[in-house]
Amino acid sequence: MLALAVPALVVLAAEPLYLLVDTAVVGNLGTVPLGGLAVGGGLLAWAAALLNFLAYGTTARAARRAGAGDHAGAVAEGVQATWLALLLGAAVVLLFQVLAGPLTRALAGGPGDVAAAGEQWLRVAGCGAPLLLVSLAGNGWLRGVQDLRRPVRFVLAGSLLSLVLCPLLVHPAGLGLPGSAVANLAGQSLTAALFVRALLREGADWRFRPAAVRAQLVLGRDLLLRATVLQLAFLVAAGVAARTGQAALGAHQIALQLFLFLALVLDAYAIAAQTLVGHALGAGRPDEARATARRVVLWGLGTGVLVAAVLLAGRDLVVPLFTDDPAVRAQAGLVWWFLAGFQPLAGVVFALDGVLMGAGDVGYLRTVTVGAALVGFLPLSLLSGPLGWGLAGVWTGLTLFIALRLVAVVVRVAGERWLTAPATVGA
């Protein structure tokens, strides 16, 4: 498990780590550019998270095929996922170019400097959507064949390029906030090119196969709905923060980027579990799949406790790295307790999400995520504005969302039904 989790951790952490640096670089431009990055970056992250079934769904299908001894079939899943990524990415680019203004104004709470800055960033960075999705598809099939070394190299190459370009373009080159978007686009181009080259080297058939794409969409349907509701909840939370004030929005951006970074760090165990469970069930070994579930829970819980302790100990050192605005620092200090407090719960939730995804039990995950968002996250976020709860209400909703999911996935994995997941995974 660790042999898979460690490289997965590098891959998962690279992009959000770059975004943390990006946030710190842009944050030193002032509150308005930081808010613009929160709005524009939130919309691009929304699109990527919405379509992350290109990684997770592809992993589930490729792992089942690889576990059954069909390596060529696993690679073919990557080819069709790449075609699907290009088609969906083109649609995202068109959407952002046509609706960048209305979308950023809606998220920022109306016209203004923050909305204008967000629109400027999104129009440039949004052009990289097809590249971002191709990388998701590439990660998916390589995880499925238990090859996580190449994704490490590919993702690190792109992230390092962005990391070098971002401060240079934003400050010395004088591009300001658009420089951040250009750096983002350059890194995504390099990473996507490397994933495509990996497929070419496999000698796979590159013909577009509608039937195979439809089969991927069947599995992706539930993941897509799950991601849609989840991202809608995060967009609502960002909108509430924006209406609370620029300081609250800036603090929410800092805490949210840290949350997403840490979520992906914890998700490294989920990637390992997804691959191992898919292989085990593809080879007809359910006892091995259950043993994997037990191990991944222990690793997720232990890491979550460790992360919480580090966050609490390092609060006064981390927050000043992102902003020197006293108002933003004060708001960030408020949400820090929530951010640290639910890390142990999140460690178990994300780990078991990976187990169920590897089994193809995505219908259950869809229902659980939608239900937890509608019962916990969304109501508290929406009430935070009129009742004056501010960021405390938003982050209480996020905590409840994670707690409800925890109960649901633990109950599911303790039973037997996830071991006989839908046949569409291996169809």
CSV table of C-alpha atoms in Angstrom, one decimal:
chain,number,residue,atom,x,y,z
A,1,MET,CA,0.0,0.0,0.0
A,2,LEU,CA,2.8,2.4,0.9
A,3,ALA,CA,4.6,1.7,-2.4
A,4,LEU,CA,1.5,3.0,-4.2
A,5,ALA,CA,0.5,5.7,-1.7
A,6,VAL,CA,3.8,7.5,-1.5
A,7,PRO,CA,4.1,8.3,-5.3
A,8,ALA,CA,0.3,9.0,-5.3
A,9,LEU,CA,0.9,11.5,-2.5
A,10,VAL,CA,3.5,13.3,-4.7
A,11,VAL,CA,1.2,13.5,-7.6
A,12,LEU,CA,-1.8,14.6,-5.6
A,13,ALA,CA,0.1,17.2,-3.6
A,14,ALA,CA,2.0,18.8,-6.5
A,15,GLU,CA,-0.8,20.8,-8.0
A,16,PRO,CA,-2.3,22.1,-4.8
A,17,LEU,CA,1.1,22.8,-3.5
A,18,TYR,CA,1.7,25.0,-6.5
A,19,LEU,CA,-1.7,26.6,-5.9
A,20,LEU,CA,-0.6,27.4,-2.3
A,21,VAL,CA,2.5,29.1,-3.7
A,22,ASP,CA,0.4,30.9,-6.3
A,23,THR,CA,-2.0,32.1,-3.5
A,24,ALA,CA,1.0,33.4,-1.5
A,25,VAL,CA,2.5,35.2,-4.6
A,26,VAL,CA,-0.8,36.8,-5.6
A,27,GLY,CA,-1.7,37.6,-2.0
A,28,ASN,CA,1.2,39.9,-1.8
A,29,LEU,CA,-0.3,42.0,-4.6
A,30,GLY,CA,-3.2,42.9,-2.4
A,31,THR,CA,-6.7,41.9,-1.2
A,32,VAL,CA,-8.4,42.4,-4.6
A,33,PRO,CA,-6.0,40.2,-6.7
A,34,LEU,CA,-6.3,37.5,-3.9
A,35,GLY,CA,-10.0,37.7,-4.1
A,36,GLY,CA,-9.9,37.5,-7.9
A,37,LEU,CA,-7.8,34.4,-7.7
A,38,ALA,CA,-10.3,32.9,-5.2
A,39,VAL,CA,-13.1,33.5,-7.7
A,40,GLY,CA,-11.4,32.6,-10.9
A,41,GLY,CA,-9.4,29.7,-9.5
A,42,GLY,CA,-12.5,28.4,-7.7
A,43,LEU,CA,-14.4,28.2,-11.0
A,44,LEU,CA,-11.5,26.4,-12.7
A,45,ALA,CA,-11.1,24.0,-9.8
A,46,TRP,CA,-14.8,23.5,-9.9
A,47,ALA,CA,-14.6,22.3,-13.5
A,48,ALA,CA,-11.7,20.0,-12.8
A,49,ALA,CA,-13.3,18.5,-9.7
A,50,LEU,CA,-16.6,18.1,-11.5
A,51,LEU,CA,-14.9,16.0,-14.2
A,52,ASN,CA,-12.5,14.1,-11.9
A,53,PHE,CA,-14.3,10.9,-12.9
A,54,LEU,CA,-11.9,10.9,-15.8
A,55,ALA,CA,-9.2,9.9,-13.2
A,56,TYR,CA,-11.3,7.9,-10.7
A,57,GLY,CA,-13.6,6.1,-13.1
A,58,THR,CA,-10.7,5.3,-15.4
A,59,THR,CA,-8.7,3.9,-12.5
A,60,ALA,CA,-11.6,1.6,-11.5
A,61,ARG,CA,-12.0,0.2,-15.0
A,62,ALA,CA,-8.3,-0.1,-15.8
A,63,ALA,CA,-7.6,-1.8,-12.5
A,64,ARG,CA,-10.3,-4.4,-13.0
A,65,ARG,CA,-8.8,-5.2,-16.5
A,66,ALA,CA,-5.3,-5.3,-15.2
A,67,GLY,CA,-6.3,-7.5,-12.3
A,68,ALA,CA,-7.8,-9.9,-14.8
A,69,GLY,CA,-4.5,-10.0,-16.7
A,70,ASP,CA,-5.7,-7.7,-19.6
A,71,HIS,CA,-3.0,-5.0,-19.7
A,72,ALA,CA,-3.9,-4.0,-23.3
A,73,GLY,CA,-7.5,-3.5,-22.2
A,74,ALA,CA,-6.3,-1.3,-19.3
A,75,VAL,CA,-4.3,0.9,-21.7
A,76,ALA,CA,-7.3,1.1,-24.1
A,77,GLU,CA,-9.3,2.6,-21.2
A,78,GLY,CA,-6.7,5.4,-21.1
A,79,VAL,CA,-7.0,6.1,-24.8
A,80,GLN,CA,-10.7,6.4,-24.7
A,81,ALA,CA,-10.6,8.5,-21.5
A,82,THR,CA,-8.1,10.9,-23.2
A,83,TRP,CA,-10.5,11.4,-26.2
A,84,LEU,CA,-13.3,12.0,-23.7
A,85,ALA,CA,-11.1,14.5,-21.8
A,86,LEU,CA,-10.4,16.5,-25.0
A,87,LEU,CA,-14.1,16.7,-25.9
A,88,LEU,CA,-15.1,17.7,-22.4
A,89,GLY,CA,-12.2,20.2,-22.1
A,90,ALA,CA,-13.2,21.9,-25.3
A,91,ALA,CA,-16.7,22.4,-23.9
A,92,VAL,CA,-15.3,23.8,-20.7
A,93,VAL,CA,-13.2,26.3,-22.6
A,94,LEU,CA,-16.2,27.5,-24.6
A,95,LEU,CA,-18.3,27.8,-21.4
A,96,PHE,CA,-15.6,29.9,-19.7
A,97,GLN,CA,-15.0,32.2,-22.6
A,98,VAL,CA,-18.7,32.9,-23.1
A,99,LEU,CA,-19.8,33.1,-19.5
A,100,ALA,CA,-16.6,34.2,-17.6
A,101,GLY,CA,-18.1,37.6,-16.7
A,102,PRO,CA,-21.5,36.4,-15.4
A,103,LEU,CA,-19.9,33.5,-13.6
A,104,THR,CA,-17.3,35.5,-11.7
A,105,ARG,CA,-19.8,38.3,-10.9
A,106,ALA,CA,-22.2,35.7,-9.5
A,107,LEU,CA,-19.5,34.1,-7.4
A,108,ALA,CA,-18.1,37.5,-6.2
A,109,GLY,CA,-21.5,38.8,-5.2
A,110,GLY,CA,-21.9,41.3,-8.0
A,111,PRO,CA,-19.8,43.6,-10.2
A,112,GLY,CA,-16.7,45.1,-8.8
A,113,ASP,CA,-12.9,44.9,-8.7
A,114,VAL,CA,-12.8,41.3,-7.4
A,115,ALA,CA,-15.2,40.1,-10.1
A,116,ALA,CA,-13.2,41.9,-12.8
A,117,ALA,CA,-9.9,40.4,-11.5
A,118,GLY,CA,-11.4,36.9,-11.4
A,119,GLU,CA,-12.7,37.2,-14.9
A,120,GLN,CA,-9.3,38.3,-16.2
A,121,TRP,CA,-7.6,35.3,-14.6
A,122,LEU,CA,-10.3,32.8,-15.7
A,123,ARG,CA,-10.2,33.8,-19.4
A,124,VAL,CA,-6.5,33.0,-19.6
A,125,ALA,CA,-6.2,30.0,-17.3
A,126,GLY,CA,-9.5,28.4,-18.5
A,127,CYS,CA,-7.9,27.7,-21.9
A,128,GLY,CA,-5.9,25.0,-20.2
A,129,ALA,CA,-9.0,22.9,-19.3
A,130,PRO,CA,-8.5,20.2,-22.0
A,131,LEU,CA,-4.8,19.9,-20.8
A,132,LEU,CA,-5.9,19.5,-17.2
A,133,LEU,CA,-8.5,16.8,-18.1
A,134,VAL,CA,-6.0,14.9,-20.3
A,135,SER,CA,-3.7,14.7,-17.3
A,136,LEU,CA,-6.6,13.4,-15.2
A,137,ALA,CA,-7.3,10.6,-17.7
A,138,GLY,CA,-3.6,9.8,-17.8
A,139,ASN,CA,-3.3,9.5,-14.1
A,140,GLY,CA,-6.4,7.2,-14.2
A,141,TRP,CA,-5.1,4.5,-16.5
A,142,LEU,CA,-1.6,4.5,-15.0
A,143,ARG,CA,-2.9,4.1,-11.5
A,144,GLY,CA,-5.0,1.2,-12.8
A,145,VAL,CA,-1.9,-0.7,-14.0
A,146,GLN,CA,-0.1,0.2,-10.7
A,147,ASP,CA,2.4,2.5,-12.4
A,148,LEU,CA,2.6,5.6,-10.3
A,149,ARG,CA,6.2,6.4,-11.0
A,150,ARG,CA,5.6,8.0,-14.4
A,151,PRO,CA,2.8,10.3,-13.2
A,152,VAL,CA,5.2,11.6,-10.5
A,153,ARG,CA,7.7,12.7,-13.1
A,154,PHE,CA,5.0,14.1,-15.4
A,155,VAL,CA,3.2,16.1,-12.7
A,156,LEU,CA,6.3,17.3,-11.0
A,157,ALA,CA,7.7,18.6,-14.4
A,158,GLY,CA,4.6,20.7,-15.0
A,159,SER,CA,4.3,21.9,-11.5
A,160,LEU,CA,7.9,23.0,-11.3
A,161,LEU,CA,7.6,24.9,-14.5
A,162,SER,CA,4.6,26.7,-13.1
A,163,LEU,CA,6.4,27.2,-9.8
A,164,VAL,CA,9.3,29.0,-11.5
A,165,LEU,CA,7.2,31.0,-13.9
A,166,CYS,CA,4.5,32.3,-11.4
A,167,PRO,CA,6.6,34.7,-9.3
A,168,LEU,CA,8.6,35.8,-12.3
A,169,LEU,CA,5.6,36.6,-14.4
A,170,VAL,CA,3.6,38.2,-11.6
A,171,HIS,CA,6.3,40.5,-10.2
A,172,PRO,CA,9.5,41.1,-12.3
A,173,ALA,CA,7.6,40.8,-15.6
A,174,GLY,CA,4.9,43.0,-14.3
A,175,LEU,CA,1.9,40.9,-15.5
A,176,GLY,CA,0.3,40.8,-12.1
A,177,LEU,CA,-2.6,38.4,-11.7
A,178,PRO,CA,-2.7,37.4,-15.4
A,179,GLY,CA,0.9,36.2,-14.9
A,180,SER,CA,-0.4,33.6,-12.5
A,181,ALA,CA,-2.8,32.3,-15.1
A,182,VAL,CA,-0.1,32.1,-17.8
A,183,ALA,CA,2.2,30.1,-15.5
A,184,ASN,CA,-0.7,27.8,-14.7
A,185,LEU,CA,-1.3,27.2,-18.4
A,186,ALA,CA,2.4,26.5,-19.2
A,187,GLY,CA,2.7,23.8,-16.5
A,188,GLN,CA,-0.5,22.1,-17.6
A,189,SER,CA,0.7,22.0,-21.3
A,190,LEU,CA,3.9,20.2,-20.3
A,191,THR,CA,2.2,17.7,-18.0
A,192,ALA,CA,-0.5,16.8,-20.6
A,193,ALA,CA,2.1,16.3,-23.3
A,194,LEU,CA,4.0,13.8,-21.2
A,195,PHE,CA,0.9,11.8,-20.5
A,196,VAL,CA,0.0,11.6,-24.2
A,197,ARG,CA,3.6,10.5,-25.0
A,198,ALA,CA,3.2,7.7,-22.4
A,199,LEU,CA,0.1,6.4,-24.3
A,200,LEU,CA,1.9,6.6,-27.6
A,201,ARG,CA,4.8,4.5,-26.3
A,202,GLU,CA,2.3,1.8,-25.3
A,203,GLY,CA,1.5,1.3,-29.0
A,204,ALA,CA,-2.3,1.5,-28.3
A,205,ASP,CA,-5.0,1.8,-30.9
A,206,TRP,CA,-6.0,5.5,-31.0
A,207,ARG,CA,-9.3,5.0,-32.8
A,208,PHE,CA,-12.2,6.8,-31.1
A,209,ARG,CA,-14.6,4.1,-29.9
A,210,PRO,CA,-18.0,5.5,-29.0
A,211,ALA,CA,-19.1,2.3,-27.2
A,212,ALA,CA,-16.1,2.4,-24.9
A,213,VAL,CA,-16.6,6.1,-24.2
A,214,ARG,CA,-20.3,5.4,-23.3
A,215,ALA,CA,-19.2,2.6,-21.0
A,216,GLN,CA,-16.9,5.1,-19.2
A,217,LEU,CA,-19.7,7.6,-19.0
A,218,VAL,CA,-22.0,5.0,-17.3
A,219,LEU,CA,-19.5,4.7,-14.5
A,220,GLY,CA,-18.8,8.4,-14.6
A,221,ARG,CA,-22.4,9.4,-14.3
A,222,ASP,CA,-22.7,8.8,-10.6
A,223,LEU,CA,-19.3,10.3,-10.0
A,224,LEU,CA,-20.3,13.3,-12.1
A,225,LEU,CA,-23.5,13.9,-10.1
A,226,ARG,CA,-21.6,13.4,-6.8
A,227,ALA,CA,-18.9,16.0,-7.9
A,228,THR,CA,-21.6,18.4,-9.2
A,229,VAL,CA,-23.3,18.6,-5.8
A,230,LEU,CA,-20.0,18.8,-4.0
A,231,GLN,CA,-18.7,21.6,-6.1
A,232,LEU,CA,-22.0,23.4,-6.0
A,233,ALA,CA,-21.7,23.3,-2.2
A,234,PHE,CA,-18.2,24.8,-2.3
A,235,LEU,CA,-19.3,27.5,-4.7
A,236,VAL,CA,-22.1,28.5,-2.4
A,237,ALA,CA,-19.7,28.6,0.5
A,238,ALA,CA,-17.4,30.8,-1.5
A,239,GLY,CA,-20.3,33.1,-2.5
A,240,VAL,CA,-21.3,33.5,1.2
A,241,ALA,CA,-17.7,34.3,2.1
A,242,ALA,CA,-17.6,36.9,-0.7
A,243,ARG,CA,-20.7,38.6,0.6
A,244,THR,CA,-19.3,38.7,4.1
A,245,GLY,CA,-16.4,40.9,3.0
A,246,GLN,CA,-13.1,40.9,1.2
A,247,ALA,CA,-11.2,39.9,4.3
A,248,ALA,CA,-13.5,36.9,4.9
A,249,LEU,CA,-13.2,35.9,1.2
A,250,GLY,CA,-9.4,36.1,1.4
A,251,ALA,CA,-9.3,34.0,4.6
A,252,HIS,CA,-11.7,31.5,3.1
A,253,GLN,CA,-9.4,31.2,0.0
A,254,ILE,CA,-6.4,30.5,2.2
A,255,ALA,CA,-8.1,27.9,4.4
A,256,LEU,CA,-9.9,26.3,1.4
A,257,GLN,CA,-6.6,25.9,-0.5
A,258,LEU,CA,-5.1,24.3,2.6
A,259,PHE,CA,-8.1,22.0,3.0
A,260,LEU,CA,-7.9,20.9,-0.7
A,261,PHE,CA,-4.2,20.4,-0.4
A,262,LEU,CA,-4.6,18.3,2.7
A,263,ALA,CA,-7.6,16.4,1.3
A,264,LEU,CA,-5.4,15.3,-1.6
A,265,VAL,CA,-2.6,14.4,0.7
A,266,LEU,CA,-5.0,12.1,2.6
A,267,ASP,CA,-6.4,10.9,-0.7
A,268,ALA,CA,-3.1,9.2,-1.4
A,269,TYR,CA,-4.3,6.3,0.6
A,270,ALA,CA,-7.5,6.3,-1.3
A,271,ILE,CA,-5.6,6.0,-4.6
A,272,ALA,CA,-3.6,3.1,-3.3
A,273,ALA,CA,-6.8,1.4,-1.9
A,274,GLN,CA,-8.7,2.0,-5.2
A,275,THR,CA,-5.9,0.4,-7.2
A,276,LEU,CA,-5.5,-2.6,-4.8
A,277,VAL,CA,-9.2,-3.2,-4.4
A,278,GLY,CA,-9.8,-3.0,-8.2
A,279,HIS,CA,-7.0,-5.5,-8.8
A,280,ALA,CA,-8.2,-7.8,-6.0
A,281,LEU,CA,-11.8,-7.9,-7.2
A,282,GLY,CA,-10.8,-8.2,-10.9
A,283,ALA,CA,-8.8,-11.3,-9.9
A,284,GLY,CA,-11.7,-12.7,-7.8
A,285,ARG,CA,-10.1,-12.2,-4.3
A,286,PRO,CA,-12.7,-10.4,-2.1
A,287,ASP,CA,-10.9,-11.3,1.1
A,288,GLU,CA,-7.9,-9.3,-0.1
A,289,ALA,CA,-10.1,-6.3,-0.9
A,290,ARG,CA,-11.6,-6.4,2.7
A,291,ALA,CA,-8.1,-6.6,4.2
A,292,THR,CA,-7.0,-3.6,2.1
A,293,ALA,CA,-10.0,-1.6,3.5
A,294,ARG,CA,-9.0,-2.4,7.1
A,295,ARG,CA,-5.4,-1.3,6.5
A,296,VAL,CA,-6.3,1.9,4.7
A,297,VAL,CA,-8.6,3.0,7.5
A,298,LEU,CA,-5.7,2.8,10.0
A,299,TRP,CA,-3.4,4.7,7.8
A,300,GLY,CA,-6.0,7.4,7.1
A,301,LEU,CA,-6.9,7.9,10.7
A,302,GLY,CA,-3.3,8.1,11.9
A,303,THR,CA,-2.3,10.5,9.2
A,304,GLY,CA,-5.3,12.7,9.9
A,305,VAL,CA,-4.4,13.0,13.6
A,306,LEU,CA,-0.8,13.9,12.7
A,307,VAL,CA,-2.0,16.6,10.2
A,308,ALA,CA,-4.3,18.1,12.8
A,309,ALA,CA,-1.5,18.4,15.3
A,310,VAL,CA,0.8,20.0,12.8
A,311,LEU,CA,-1.9,22.5,11.8
A,312,LEU,CA,-2.5,23.5,15.4
A,313,ALA,CA,1.1,23.9,16.2
A,314,GLY,CA,2.0,25.8,13.1
A,315,ARG,CA,-1.0,28.2,12.8
A,316,ASP,CA,1.0,31.4,13.7
A,317,LEU,CA,3.7,30.5,11.2
A,318,VAL,CA,1.6,29.4,8.2
A,319,VAL,CA,-1.1,32.2,8.0
A,320,PRO,CA,1.5,35.1,7.6
A,321,LEU,CA,3.0,33.3,4.6
A,322,PHE,CA,-0.2,34.1,2.7
A,323,THR,CA,-1.2,37.6,3.7
A,324,ASP,CA,0.0,40.5,5.8
A,325,ASP,CA,-3.6,42.0,6.1
A,326,PRO,CA,-4.6,41.9,9.8
A,327,ALA,CA,-8.3,41.5,8.9
A,328,VAL,CA,-7.6,38.5,6.7
A,329,ARG,CA,-5.3,37.0,9.4
A,330,ALA,CA,-8.0,37.4,12.0
A,331,GLN,CA,-10.6,35.6,9.9
A,332,ALA,CA,-8.1,32.8,9.0
A,333,GLY,CA,-7.5,32.3,12.7
A,334,LEU,CA,-11.2,31.6,13.2
A,335,VAL,CA,-11.5,28.9,10.5
A,336,TRP,CA,-8.2,27.3,11.5
A,337,TRP,CA,-9.8,25.4,14.4
A,338,PHE,CA,-12.3,23.8,12.0
A,339,LEU,CA,-9.6,23.0,9.5
A,340,ALA,CA,-7.5,21.2,12.0
A,341,GLY,CA,-10.4,19.6,14.0
A,342,PHE,CA,-11.9,17.5,11.2
A,343,GLN,CA,-8.7,16.2,9.7
A,344,PRO,CA,-8.9,12.8,11.5
A,345,LEU,CA,-12.5,12.3,10.3
A,346,ALA,CA,-11.5,13.3,6.8
A,347,GLY,CA,-8.6,10.8,6.8
A,348,VAL,CA,-11.0,7.9,7.3
A,349,VAL,CA,-13.6,9.2,4.9
A,350,PHE,CA,-11.2,9.8,2.0
A,351,ALA,CA,-9.6,6.4,2.5
A,352,LEU,CA,-12.9,4.5,2.4
A,353,ASP,CA,-14.1,6.6,-0.6
A,354,GLY,CA,-11.1,5.0,-2.4
A,355,VAL,CA,-12.1,1.5,-1.3
A,356,LEU,CA,-15.7,2.0,-2.6
A,357,MET,CA,-14.5,3.6,-5.9
A,358,GLY,CA,-12.1,0.7,-6.5
A,359,ALA,CA,-15.0,-1.7,-6.0
A,360,GLY,CA,-17.2,0.4,-8.4
A,361,ASP,CA,-19.7,1.2,-5.7
A,362,VAL,CA,-20.0,4.7,-7.0
A,363,GLY,CA,-23.8,4.8,-6.8
A,364,TYR,CA,-23.7,4.5,-3.0
A,365,LEU,CA,-21.0,7.2,-2.9
A,366,ARG,CA,-23.2,9.5,-5.0
A,367,THR,CA,-26.2,9.1,-2.7
A,368,VAL,CA,-24.1,9.6,0.4
A,369,THR,CA,-22.3,12.8,-0.9
A,370,VAL,CA,-25.5,14.3,-2.2
A,371,GLY,CA,-27.4,13.6,1.0
A,372,ALA,CA,-24.6,14.9,3.3
A,373,ALA,CA,-24.3,18.1,1.2
A,374,LEU,CA,-28.1,18.7,1.2
A,375,VAL,CA,-28.5,18.0,4.9
A,376,GLY,CA,-25.3,19.5,6.3
A,377,PHE,CA,-23.1,21.7,4.1
A,378,LEU,CA,-25.5,23.6,1.9
A,379,PRO,CA,-28.1,24.6,4.6
A,380,LEU,CA,-25.6,25.9,7.1
A,381,SER,CA,-23.7,27.8,4.4
A,382,LEU,CA,-26.9,29.5,3.1
A,383,LEU,CA,-28.0,30.3,6.6
A,384,SER,CA,-24.7,31.8,7.5
A,385,GLY,CA,-25.3,35.0,5.5
A,386,PRO,CA,-28.8,36.1,6.8
A,387,LEU,CA,-28.1,34.9,10.4
A,388,GLY,CA,-24.7,36.6,10.5
A,389,TRP,CA,-22.7,33.5,11.2
A,390,GLY,CA,-20.0,34.3,8.6
A,391,LEU,CA,-17.1,31.9,8.1
A,392,ALA,CA,-17.9,30.0,11.3
A,393,GLY,CA,-21.2,28.9,9.9
A,394,VAL,CA,-19.7,27.9,6.5
A,395,TRP,CA,-17.0,25.8,8.1
A,396,THR,CA,-19.4,24.2,10.6
A,397,GLY,CA,-21.4,23.1,7.6
A,398,LEU,CA,-18.2,21.6,6.0
A,399,THR,CA,-17.5,19.8,9.3
A,400,LEU,CA,-21.0,18.3,9.4
A,401,PHE,CA,-20.7,17.3,5.8
A,402,ILE,CA,-17.6,15.2,6.5
A,403,ALA,CA,-19.0,13.7,9.7
A,404,LEU,CA,-22.2,12.5,7.9
A,405,ARG,CA,-20.1,10.9,5.1
A,406,LEU,CA,-17.9,9.2,7.7
A,407,VAL,CA,-20.9,7.4,9.3
A,408,ALA,CA,-22.3,6.3,5.9
A,409,VAL,CA,-19.0,4.9,4.4
A,410,VAL,CA,-18.1,3.0,7.6
A,411,VAL,CA,-21.5,1.3,7.7
A,412,ARG,CA,-21.2,0.4,4.0
A,413,VAL,CA,-17.7,-1.1,4.2
A,414,ALA,CA,-18.6,-3.1,7.3
A,415,GLY,CA,-21.2,-4.9,5.2
A,416,GLU,CA,-20.9,-7.1,2.1
A,417,ARG,CA,-22.7,-5.3,-0.8
A,418,TRP,CA,-19.7,-3.3,-1.9
A,419,LEU,CA,-17.9,-6.5,-2.7
A,420,THR,CA,-20.4,-7.2,-5.5
A,421,ALA,CA,-20.3,-3.8,-7.1
A,422,PRO,CA,-22.1,-3.1,-10.5
A,423,ALA,CA,-20.7,-5.1,-13.4
A,424,THR,CA,-20.3,-1.8,-15.4
A,425,VAL,CA,-16.9,-1.4,-13.9
A,426,GLY,CA,-15.5,-4.3,-15.9
A,427,ALA,CA,-17.8,-4.1,-18.9
